[in-house]
mmCIF file of C-alpha atoms in Angstrom:
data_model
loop_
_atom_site.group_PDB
_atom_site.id
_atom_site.type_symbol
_atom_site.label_atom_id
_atom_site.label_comp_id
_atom_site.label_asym_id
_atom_site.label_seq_id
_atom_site.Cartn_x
_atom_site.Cartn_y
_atom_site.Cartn_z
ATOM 1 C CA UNK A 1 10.822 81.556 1.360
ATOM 2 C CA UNK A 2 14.647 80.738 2.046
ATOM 3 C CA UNK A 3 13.162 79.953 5.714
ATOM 4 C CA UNK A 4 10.532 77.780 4.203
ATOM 5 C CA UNK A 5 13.290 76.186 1.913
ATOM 6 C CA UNK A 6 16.125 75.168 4.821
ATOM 7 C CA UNK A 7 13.232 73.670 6.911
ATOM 8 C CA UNK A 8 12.370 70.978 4.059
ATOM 9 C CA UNK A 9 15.906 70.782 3.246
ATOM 10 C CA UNK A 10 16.451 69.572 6.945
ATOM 11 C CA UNK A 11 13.425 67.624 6.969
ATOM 12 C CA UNK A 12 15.058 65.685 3.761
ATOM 13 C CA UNK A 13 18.052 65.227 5.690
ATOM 14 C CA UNK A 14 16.535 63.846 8.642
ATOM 15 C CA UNK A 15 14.827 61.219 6.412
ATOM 16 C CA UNK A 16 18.168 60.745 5.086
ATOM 17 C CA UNK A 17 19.738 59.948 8.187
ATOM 18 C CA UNK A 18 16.814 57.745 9.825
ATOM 19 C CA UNK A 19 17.356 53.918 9.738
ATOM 20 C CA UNK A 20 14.886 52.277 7.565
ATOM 21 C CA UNK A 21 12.544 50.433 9.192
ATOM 22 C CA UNK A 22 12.767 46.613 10.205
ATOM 23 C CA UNK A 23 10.424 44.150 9.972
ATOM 24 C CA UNK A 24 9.681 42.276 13.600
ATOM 25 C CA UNK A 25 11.674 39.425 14.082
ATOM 26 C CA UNK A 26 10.051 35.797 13.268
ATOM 27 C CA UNK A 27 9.091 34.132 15.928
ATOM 28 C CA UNK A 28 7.865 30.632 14.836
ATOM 29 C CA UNK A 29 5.006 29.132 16.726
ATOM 30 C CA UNK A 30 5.320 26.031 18.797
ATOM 31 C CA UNK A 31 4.164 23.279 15.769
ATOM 32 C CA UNK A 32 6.553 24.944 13.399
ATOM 33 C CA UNK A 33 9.254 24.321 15.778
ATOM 34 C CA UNK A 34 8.579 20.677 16.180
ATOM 35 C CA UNK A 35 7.926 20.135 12.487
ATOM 36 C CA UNK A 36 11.439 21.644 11.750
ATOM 37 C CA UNK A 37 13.110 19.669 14.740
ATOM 38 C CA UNK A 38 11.761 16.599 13.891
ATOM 39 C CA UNK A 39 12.772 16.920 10.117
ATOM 40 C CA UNK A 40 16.195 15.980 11.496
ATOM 41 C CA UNK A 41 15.225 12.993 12.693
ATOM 42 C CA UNK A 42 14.652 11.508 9.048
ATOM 43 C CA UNK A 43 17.703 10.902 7.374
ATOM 44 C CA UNK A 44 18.264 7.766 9.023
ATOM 45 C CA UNK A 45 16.197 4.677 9.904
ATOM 46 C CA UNK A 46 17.278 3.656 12.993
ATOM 47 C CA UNK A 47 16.830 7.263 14.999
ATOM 48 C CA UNK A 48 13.009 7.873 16.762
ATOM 49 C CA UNK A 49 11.917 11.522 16.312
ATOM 50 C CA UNK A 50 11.028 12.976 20.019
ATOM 51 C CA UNK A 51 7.461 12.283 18.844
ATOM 52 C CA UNK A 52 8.184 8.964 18.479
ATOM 53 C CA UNK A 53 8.118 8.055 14.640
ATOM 54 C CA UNK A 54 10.438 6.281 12.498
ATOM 55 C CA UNK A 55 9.870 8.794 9.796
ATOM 56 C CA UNK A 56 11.924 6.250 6.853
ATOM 57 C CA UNK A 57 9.213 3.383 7.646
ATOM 58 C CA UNK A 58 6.631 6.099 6.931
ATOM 59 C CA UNK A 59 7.647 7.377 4.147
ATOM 60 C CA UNK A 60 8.308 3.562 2.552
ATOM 61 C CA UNK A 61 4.967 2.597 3.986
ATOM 62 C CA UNK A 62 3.407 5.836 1.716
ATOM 63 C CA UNK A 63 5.440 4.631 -1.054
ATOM 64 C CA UNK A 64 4.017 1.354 -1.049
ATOM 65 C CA UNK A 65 0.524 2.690 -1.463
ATOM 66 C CA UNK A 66 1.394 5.514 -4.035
ATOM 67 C CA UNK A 67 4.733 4.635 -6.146
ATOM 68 C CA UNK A 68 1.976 2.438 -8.641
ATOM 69 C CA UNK A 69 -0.704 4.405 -8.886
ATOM 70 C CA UNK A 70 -3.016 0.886 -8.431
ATOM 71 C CA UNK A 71 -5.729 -0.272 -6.210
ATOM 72 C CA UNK A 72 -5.750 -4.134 -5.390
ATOM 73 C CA UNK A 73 -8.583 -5.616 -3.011
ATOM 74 C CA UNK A 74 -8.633 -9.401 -1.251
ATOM 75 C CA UNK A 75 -11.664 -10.638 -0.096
ATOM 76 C CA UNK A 76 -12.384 -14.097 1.887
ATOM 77 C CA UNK A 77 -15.001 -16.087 1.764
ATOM 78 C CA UNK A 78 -16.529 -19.074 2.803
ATOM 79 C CA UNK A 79 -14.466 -21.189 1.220
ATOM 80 C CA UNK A 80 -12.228 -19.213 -1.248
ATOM 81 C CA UNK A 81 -9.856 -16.517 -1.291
ATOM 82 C CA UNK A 82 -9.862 -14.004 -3.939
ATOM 83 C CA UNK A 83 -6.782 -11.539 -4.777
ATOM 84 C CA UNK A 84 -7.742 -8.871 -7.408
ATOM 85 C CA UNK A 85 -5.489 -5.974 -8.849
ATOM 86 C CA UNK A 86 -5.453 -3.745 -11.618
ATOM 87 C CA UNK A 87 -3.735 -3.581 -14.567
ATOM 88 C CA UNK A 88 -1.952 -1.306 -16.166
ATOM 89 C CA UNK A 89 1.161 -1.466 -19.119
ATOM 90 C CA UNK A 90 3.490 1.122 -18.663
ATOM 91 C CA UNK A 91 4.414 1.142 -22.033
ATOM 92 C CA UNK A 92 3.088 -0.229 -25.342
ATOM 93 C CA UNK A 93 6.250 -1.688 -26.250
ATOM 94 C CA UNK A 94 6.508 -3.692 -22.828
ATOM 95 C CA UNK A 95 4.925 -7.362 -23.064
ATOM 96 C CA UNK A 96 1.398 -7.033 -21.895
ATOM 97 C CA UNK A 97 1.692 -10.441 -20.227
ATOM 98 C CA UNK A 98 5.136 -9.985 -17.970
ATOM 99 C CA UNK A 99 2.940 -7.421 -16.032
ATOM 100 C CA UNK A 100 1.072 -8.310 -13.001
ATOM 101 C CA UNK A 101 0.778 -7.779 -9.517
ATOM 102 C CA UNK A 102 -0.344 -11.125 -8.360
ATOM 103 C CA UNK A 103 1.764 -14.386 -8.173
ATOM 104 C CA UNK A 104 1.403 -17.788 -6.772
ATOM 105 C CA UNK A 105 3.957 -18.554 -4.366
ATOM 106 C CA UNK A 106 3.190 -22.188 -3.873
ATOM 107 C CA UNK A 107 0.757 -24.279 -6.000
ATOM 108 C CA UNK A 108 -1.920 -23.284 -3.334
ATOM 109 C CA UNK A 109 -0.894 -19.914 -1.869
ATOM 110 C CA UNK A 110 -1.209 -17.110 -3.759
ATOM 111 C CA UNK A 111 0.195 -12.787 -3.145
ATOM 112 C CA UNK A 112 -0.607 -9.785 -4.317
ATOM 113 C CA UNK A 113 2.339 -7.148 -3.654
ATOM 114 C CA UNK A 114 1.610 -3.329 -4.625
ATOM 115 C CA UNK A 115 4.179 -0.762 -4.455
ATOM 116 C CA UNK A 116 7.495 -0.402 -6.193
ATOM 117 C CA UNK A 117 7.942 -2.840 -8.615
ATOM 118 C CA UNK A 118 11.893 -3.727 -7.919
ATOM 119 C CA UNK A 119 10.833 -3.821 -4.138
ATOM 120 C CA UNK A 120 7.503 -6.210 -5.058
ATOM 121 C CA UNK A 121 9.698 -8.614 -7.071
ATOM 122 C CA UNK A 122 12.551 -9.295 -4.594
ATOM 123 C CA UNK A 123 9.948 -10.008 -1.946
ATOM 124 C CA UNK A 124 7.941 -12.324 -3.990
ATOM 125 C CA UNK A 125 11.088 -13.764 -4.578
ATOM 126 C CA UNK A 126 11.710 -14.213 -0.856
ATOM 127 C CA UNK A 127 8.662 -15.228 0.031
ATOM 128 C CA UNK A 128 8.746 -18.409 -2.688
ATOM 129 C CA UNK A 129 11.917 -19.060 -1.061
ATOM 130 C CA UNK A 130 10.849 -18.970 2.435
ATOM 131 C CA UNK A 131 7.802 -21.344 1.236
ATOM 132 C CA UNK A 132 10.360 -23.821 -0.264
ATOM 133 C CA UNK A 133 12.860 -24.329 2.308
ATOM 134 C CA UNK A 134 10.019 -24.818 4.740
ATOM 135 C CA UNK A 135 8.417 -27.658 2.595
ATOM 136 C CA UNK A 136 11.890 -28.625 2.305
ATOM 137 C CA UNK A 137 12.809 -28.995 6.340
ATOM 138 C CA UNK A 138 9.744 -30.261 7.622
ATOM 139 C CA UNK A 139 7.587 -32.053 4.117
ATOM 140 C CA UNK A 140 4.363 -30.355 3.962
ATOM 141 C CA UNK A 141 3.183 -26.967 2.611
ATOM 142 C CA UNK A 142 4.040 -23.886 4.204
ATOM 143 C CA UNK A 143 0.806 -22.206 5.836
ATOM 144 C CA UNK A 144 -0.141 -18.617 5.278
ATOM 145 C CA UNK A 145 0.120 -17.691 8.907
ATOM 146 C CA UNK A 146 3.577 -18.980 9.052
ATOM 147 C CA UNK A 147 4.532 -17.222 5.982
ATOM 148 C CA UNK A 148 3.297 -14.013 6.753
ATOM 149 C CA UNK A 149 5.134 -14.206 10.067
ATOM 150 C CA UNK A 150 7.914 -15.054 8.409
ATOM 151 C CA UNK A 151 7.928 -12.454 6.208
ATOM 152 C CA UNK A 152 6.485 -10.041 9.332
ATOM 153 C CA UNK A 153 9.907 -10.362 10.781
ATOM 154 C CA UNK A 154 11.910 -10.268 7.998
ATOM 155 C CA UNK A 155 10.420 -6.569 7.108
ATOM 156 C CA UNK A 156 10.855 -5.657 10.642
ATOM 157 C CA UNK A 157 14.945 -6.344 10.681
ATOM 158 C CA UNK A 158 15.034 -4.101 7.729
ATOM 159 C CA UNK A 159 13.884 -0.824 9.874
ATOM 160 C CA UNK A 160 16.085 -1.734 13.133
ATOM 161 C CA UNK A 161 19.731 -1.962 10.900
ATOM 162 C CA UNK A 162 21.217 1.414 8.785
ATOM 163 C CA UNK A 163 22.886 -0.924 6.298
ATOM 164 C CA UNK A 164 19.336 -1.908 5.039
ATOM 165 C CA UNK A 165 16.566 -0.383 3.209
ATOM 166 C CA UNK A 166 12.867 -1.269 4.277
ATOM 167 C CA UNK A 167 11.049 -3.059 1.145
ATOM 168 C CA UNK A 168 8.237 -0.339 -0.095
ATOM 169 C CA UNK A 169 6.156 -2.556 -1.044
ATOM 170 C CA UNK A 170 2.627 -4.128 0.536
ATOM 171 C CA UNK A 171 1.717 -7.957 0.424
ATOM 172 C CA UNK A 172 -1.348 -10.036 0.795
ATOM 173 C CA UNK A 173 -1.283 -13.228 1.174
ATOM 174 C CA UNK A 174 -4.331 -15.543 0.421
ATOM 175 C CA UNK A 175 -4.822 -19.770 0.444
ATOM 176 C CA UNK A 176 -7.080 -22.253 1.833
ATOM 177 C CA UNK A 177 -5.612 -23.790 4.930
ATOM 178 C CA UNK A 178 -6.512 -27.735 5.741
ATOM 179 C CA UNK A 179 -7.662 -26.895 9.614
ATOM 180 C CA UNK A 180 -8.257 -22.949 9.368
ATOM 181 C CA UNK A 181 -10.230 -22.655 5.981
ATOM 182 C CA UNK A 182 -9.483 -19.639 3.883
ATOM 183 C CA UNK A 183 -6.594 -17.191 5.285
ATOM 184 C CA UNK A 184 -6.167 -13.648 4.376
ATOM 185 C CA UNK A 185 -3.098 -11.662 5.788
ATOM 186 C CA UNK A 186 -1.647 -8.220 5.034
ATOM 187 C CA UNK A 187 2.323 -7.237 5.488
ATOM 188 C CA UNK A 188 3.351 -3.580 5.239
ATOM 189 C CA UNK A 189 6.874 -2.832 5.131
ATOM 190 C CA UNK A 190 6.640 -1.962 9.087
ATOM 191 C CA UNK A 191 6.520 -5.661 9.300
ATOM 192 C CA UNK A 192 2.940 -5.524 10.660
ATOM 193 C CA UNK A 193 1.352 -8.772 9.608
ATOM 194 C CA UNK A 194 -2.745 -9.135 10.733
ATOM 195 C CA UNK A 195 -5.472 -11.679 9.643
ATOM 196 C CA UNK A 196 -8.262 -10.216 7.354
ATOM 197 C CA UNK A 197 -11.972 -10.485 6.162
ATOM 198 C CA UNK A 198 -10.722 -8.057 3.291
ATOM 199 C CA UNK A 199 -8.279 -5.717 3.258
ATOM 200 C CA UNK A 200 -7.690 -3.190 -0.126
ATOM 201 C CA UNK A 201 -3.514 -1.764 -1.086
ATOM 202 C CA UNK A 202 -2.728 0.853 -3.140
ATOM 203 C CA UNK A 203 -3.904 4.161 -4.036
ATOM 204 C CA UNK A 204 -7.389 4.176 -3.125
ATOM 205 C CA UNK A 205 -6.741 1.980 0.059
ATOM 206 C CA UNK A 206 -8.668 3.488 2.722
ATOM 207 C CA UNK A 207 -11.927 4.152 0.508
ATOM 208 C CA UNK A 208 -12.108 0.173 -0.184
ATOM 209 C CA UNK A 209 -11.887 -0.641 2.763
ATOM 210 C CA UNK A 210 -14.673 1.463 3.660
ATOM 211 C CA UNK A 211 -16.406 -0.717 0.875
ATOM 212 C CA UNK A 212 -15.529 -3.704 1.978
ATOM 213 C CA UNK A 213 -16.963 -2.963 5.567
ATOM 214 C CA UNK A 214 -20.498 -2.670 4.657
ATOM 215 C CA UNK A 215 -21.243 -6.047 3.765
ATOM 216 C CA UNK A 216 -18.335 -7.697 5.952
ATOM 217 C CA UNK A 217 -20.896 -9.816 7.647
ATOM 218 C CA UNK A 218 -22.411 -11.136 4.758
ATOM 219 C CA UNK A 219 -18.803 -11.867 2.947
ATOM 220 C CA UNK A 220 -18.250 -14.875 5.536
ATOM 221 C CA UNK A 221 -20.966 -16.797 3.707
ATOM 222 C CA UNK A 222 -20.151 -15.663 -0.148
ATOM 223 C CA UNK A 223 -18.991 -18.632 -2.507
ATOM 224 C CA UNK A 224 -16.520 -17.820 -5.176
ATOM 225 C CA UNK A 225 -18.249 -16.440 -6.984
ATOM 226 C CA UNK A 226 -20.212 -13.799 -5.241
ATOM 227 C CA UNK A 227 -16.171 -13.398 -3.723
ATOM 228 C CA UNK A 228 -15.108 -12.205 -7.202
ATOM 229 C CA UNK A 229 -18.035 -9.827 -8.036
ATOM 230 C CA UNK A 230 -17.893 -7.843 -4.510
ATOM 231 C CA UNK A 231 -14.573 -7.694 -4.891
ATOM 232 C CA UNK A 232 -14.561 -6.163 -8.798
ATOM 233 C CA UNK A 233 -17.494 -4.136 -7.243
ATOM 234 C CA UNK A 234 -15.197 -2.262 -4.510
ATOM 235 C CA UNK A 235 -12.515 -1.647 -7.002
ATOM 236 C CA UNK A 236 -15.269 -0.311 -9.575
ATOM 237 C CA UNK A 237 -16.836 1.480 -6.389
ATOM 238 C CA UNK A 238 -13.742 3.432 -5.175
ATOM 239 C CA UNK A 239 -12.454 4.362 -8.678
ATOM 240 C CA UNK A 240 -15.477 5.112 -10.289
ATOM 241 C CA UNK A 241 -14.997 3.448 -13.407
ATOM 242 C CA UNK A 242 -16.543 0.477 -15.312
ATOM 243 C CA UNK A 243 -13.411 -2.019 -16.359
ATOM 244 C CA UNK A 244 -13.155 -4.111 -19.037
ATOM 245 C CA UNK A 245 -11.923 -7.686 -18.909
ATOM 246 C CA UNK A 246 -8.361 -6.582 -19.976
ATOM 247 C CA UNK A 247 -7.655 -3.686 -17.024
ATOM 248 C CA UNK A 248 -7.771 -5.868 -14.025
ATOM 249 C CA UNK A 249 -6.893 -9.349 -12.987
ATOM 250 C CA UNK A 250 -8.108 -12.063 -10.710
ATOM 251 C CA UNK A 251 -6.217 -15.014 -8.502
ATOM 252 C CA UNK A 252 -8.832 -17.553 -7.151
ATOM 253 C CA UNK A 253 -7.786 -19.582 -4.391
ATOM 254 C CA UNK A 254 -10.621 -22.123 -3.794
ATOM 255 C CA UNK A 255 -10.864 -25.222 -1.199
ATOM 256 C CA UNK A 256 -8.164 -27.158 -2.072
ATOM 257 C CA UNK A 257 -7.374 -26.860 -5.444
ATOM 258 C CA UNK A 258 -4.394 -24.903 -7.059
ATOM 259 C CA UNK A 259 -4.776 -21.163 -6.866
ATOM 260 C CA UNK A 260 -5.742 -20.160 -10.515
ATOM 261 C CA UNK A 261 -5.921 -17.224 -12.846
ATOM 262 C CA UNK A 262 -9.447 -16.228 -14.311
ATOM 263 C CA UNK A 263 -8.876 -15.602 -17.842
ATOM 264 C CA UNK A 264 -10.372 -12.689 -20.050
ATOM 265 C CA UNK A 265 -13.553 -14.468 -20.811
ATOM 266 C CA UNK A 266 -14.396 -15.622 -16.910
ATOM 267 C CA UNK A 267 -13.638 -11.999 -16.016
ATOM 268 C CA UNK A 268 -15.830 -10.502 -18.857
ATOM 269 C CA UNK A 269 -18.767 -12.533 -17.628
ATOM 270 C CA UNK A 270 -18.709 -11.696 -13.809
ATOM 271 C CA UNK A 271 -18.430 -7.926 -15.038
ATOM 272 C CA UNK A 272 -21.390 -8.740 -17.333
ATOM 273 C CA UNK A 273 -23.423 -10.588 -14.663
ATOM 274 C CA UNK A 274 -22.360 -7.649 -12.184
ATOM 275 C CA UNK A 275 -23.716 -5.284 -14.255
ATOM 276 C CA UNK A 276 -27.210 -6.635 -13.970
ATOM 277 C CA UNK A 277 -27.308 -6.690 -10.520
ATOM 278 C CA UNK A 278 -26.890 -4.485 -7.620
ATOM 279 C CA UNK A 279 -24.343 -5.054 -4.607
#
């Protein structure tokens, strides 16, 4: 028994006196090691990660489409230009009518900015200002295709200097052009600027767009009006939800006369007349 007793004793010891064991060292595998080396590479928006990526302009680009929570669609046809958006107050004490995400920009040339709302204003704000001092210089109206070049290049010098901040915000631009006919163009805060059939910002972006490109052919030879309702329709197609005449608004741009706001009423009957039919 004392035998028996010293043996265990020893045995306790020995435990005692072993190292405890280690777990095997981490060893991280080859995309964890460039996600963690190029997460250096985004504090600053001058510096391309080794994969190439100007991570800043990403994330303001993914800003622009998420920071409101909206969905906005343009559509052209063949021979308007419709810009709609949502609408939504932030708070019932705000003024129902200082909200919006569409403006005119001249008398005939109308934008629809999503993103953050700060960001949205100071470009609209730069864009009337850039449309001005062009009608001012050279006396006639300031085309869309100049404008959104304009404003193309401006968004691109805010991603090449560290002093500046690149604009999260998204713009389309929409008017009826003398010699071109309707013009639709999109400028992300890359400075990308591109001609469009219809093009969608926002939230639900990449689902209206896969909307809009079902009937794309056919939208070249809509009037207005059939503009409006397939244009409601995506927005009412991608968020599943029936609006009323108050949640969304509409900026028709339509052969040469001023671009316009549909009020309540005009809304409430294309909704009405688009829910007796089928797109």
């Amino acid at each position: 028994d004392d035998f028996s007793t010293k043996g265990d004793e020893r045995r306790e010891e020995k435990k005692k006196k072993a190292p405890a064991p280690t777990a095997p060292p981490f060893r991280p595998c080859a995309r964890e090691k460039r996600m963690s080396r190029d997460s250096n590479y985004d504090h600053h928006i001058t510096i391309f990660s080794p994969a190439g990526k100007l991570y800043q302009v990403e994330y303001a680009i993914k800003c622009a489409q998420s920071a409101s929570g909206l969905t906005a669609v343009g559509a052209r046809g063949k021979d308007s230009v419709v810009l709609i958006s949502q609408k939504k107050v932030p708070d019932r004490l705000v003024d129902p009518t200082s909200v919006t995400n569409l403006y005119r920009i001249t008398p005939k040339l109308g934008c629809l900015v999503t993103g953050r709302v700060p960001d949205c204003r100071s470009q609209v704000t730069r864009l009337r200002y850039e449309a001005n001092e062009f009608k001012f210089q050279y006396g006639y109206a300031m085309p869309a295709a100049a404008l959104a070049k304009r404003v193309g290049d401006v968004c691109q010098v805010y991603t090449q200097k560290a002093s500046l901040r690149a604009l999260a915000s998204i713009c389309i631009l929409g008017a009826v052009d003398d010699e071109a006919g309707p013009q639709l163009f999109k400028v992300d805060p890359a400075g990308h600027y591109f001609p469009y059939f219809a093009t969608a910002a926002g939230a639900k972006e990449s689902e209206a767009n896969n909307f809009l490109e079902k009937k794309i052919d056919e939208l070249k030879t809509y009037d207005c009006d059939q503009t409006i309702r397939y244009a409601i329709a995506a927005l009412q197609s991608v968020l599943s939800a029936d609006f009323k005449a108050t949640e969304i608004q509409v900026l028709v741009l339509q052969n040469q006369d001023r671009a316009f706001f549909l009020s309540d009423e005009q809304i409430d009957h294309h909704l009405t007349v688009l829910a007796e039919t089928d797109l």
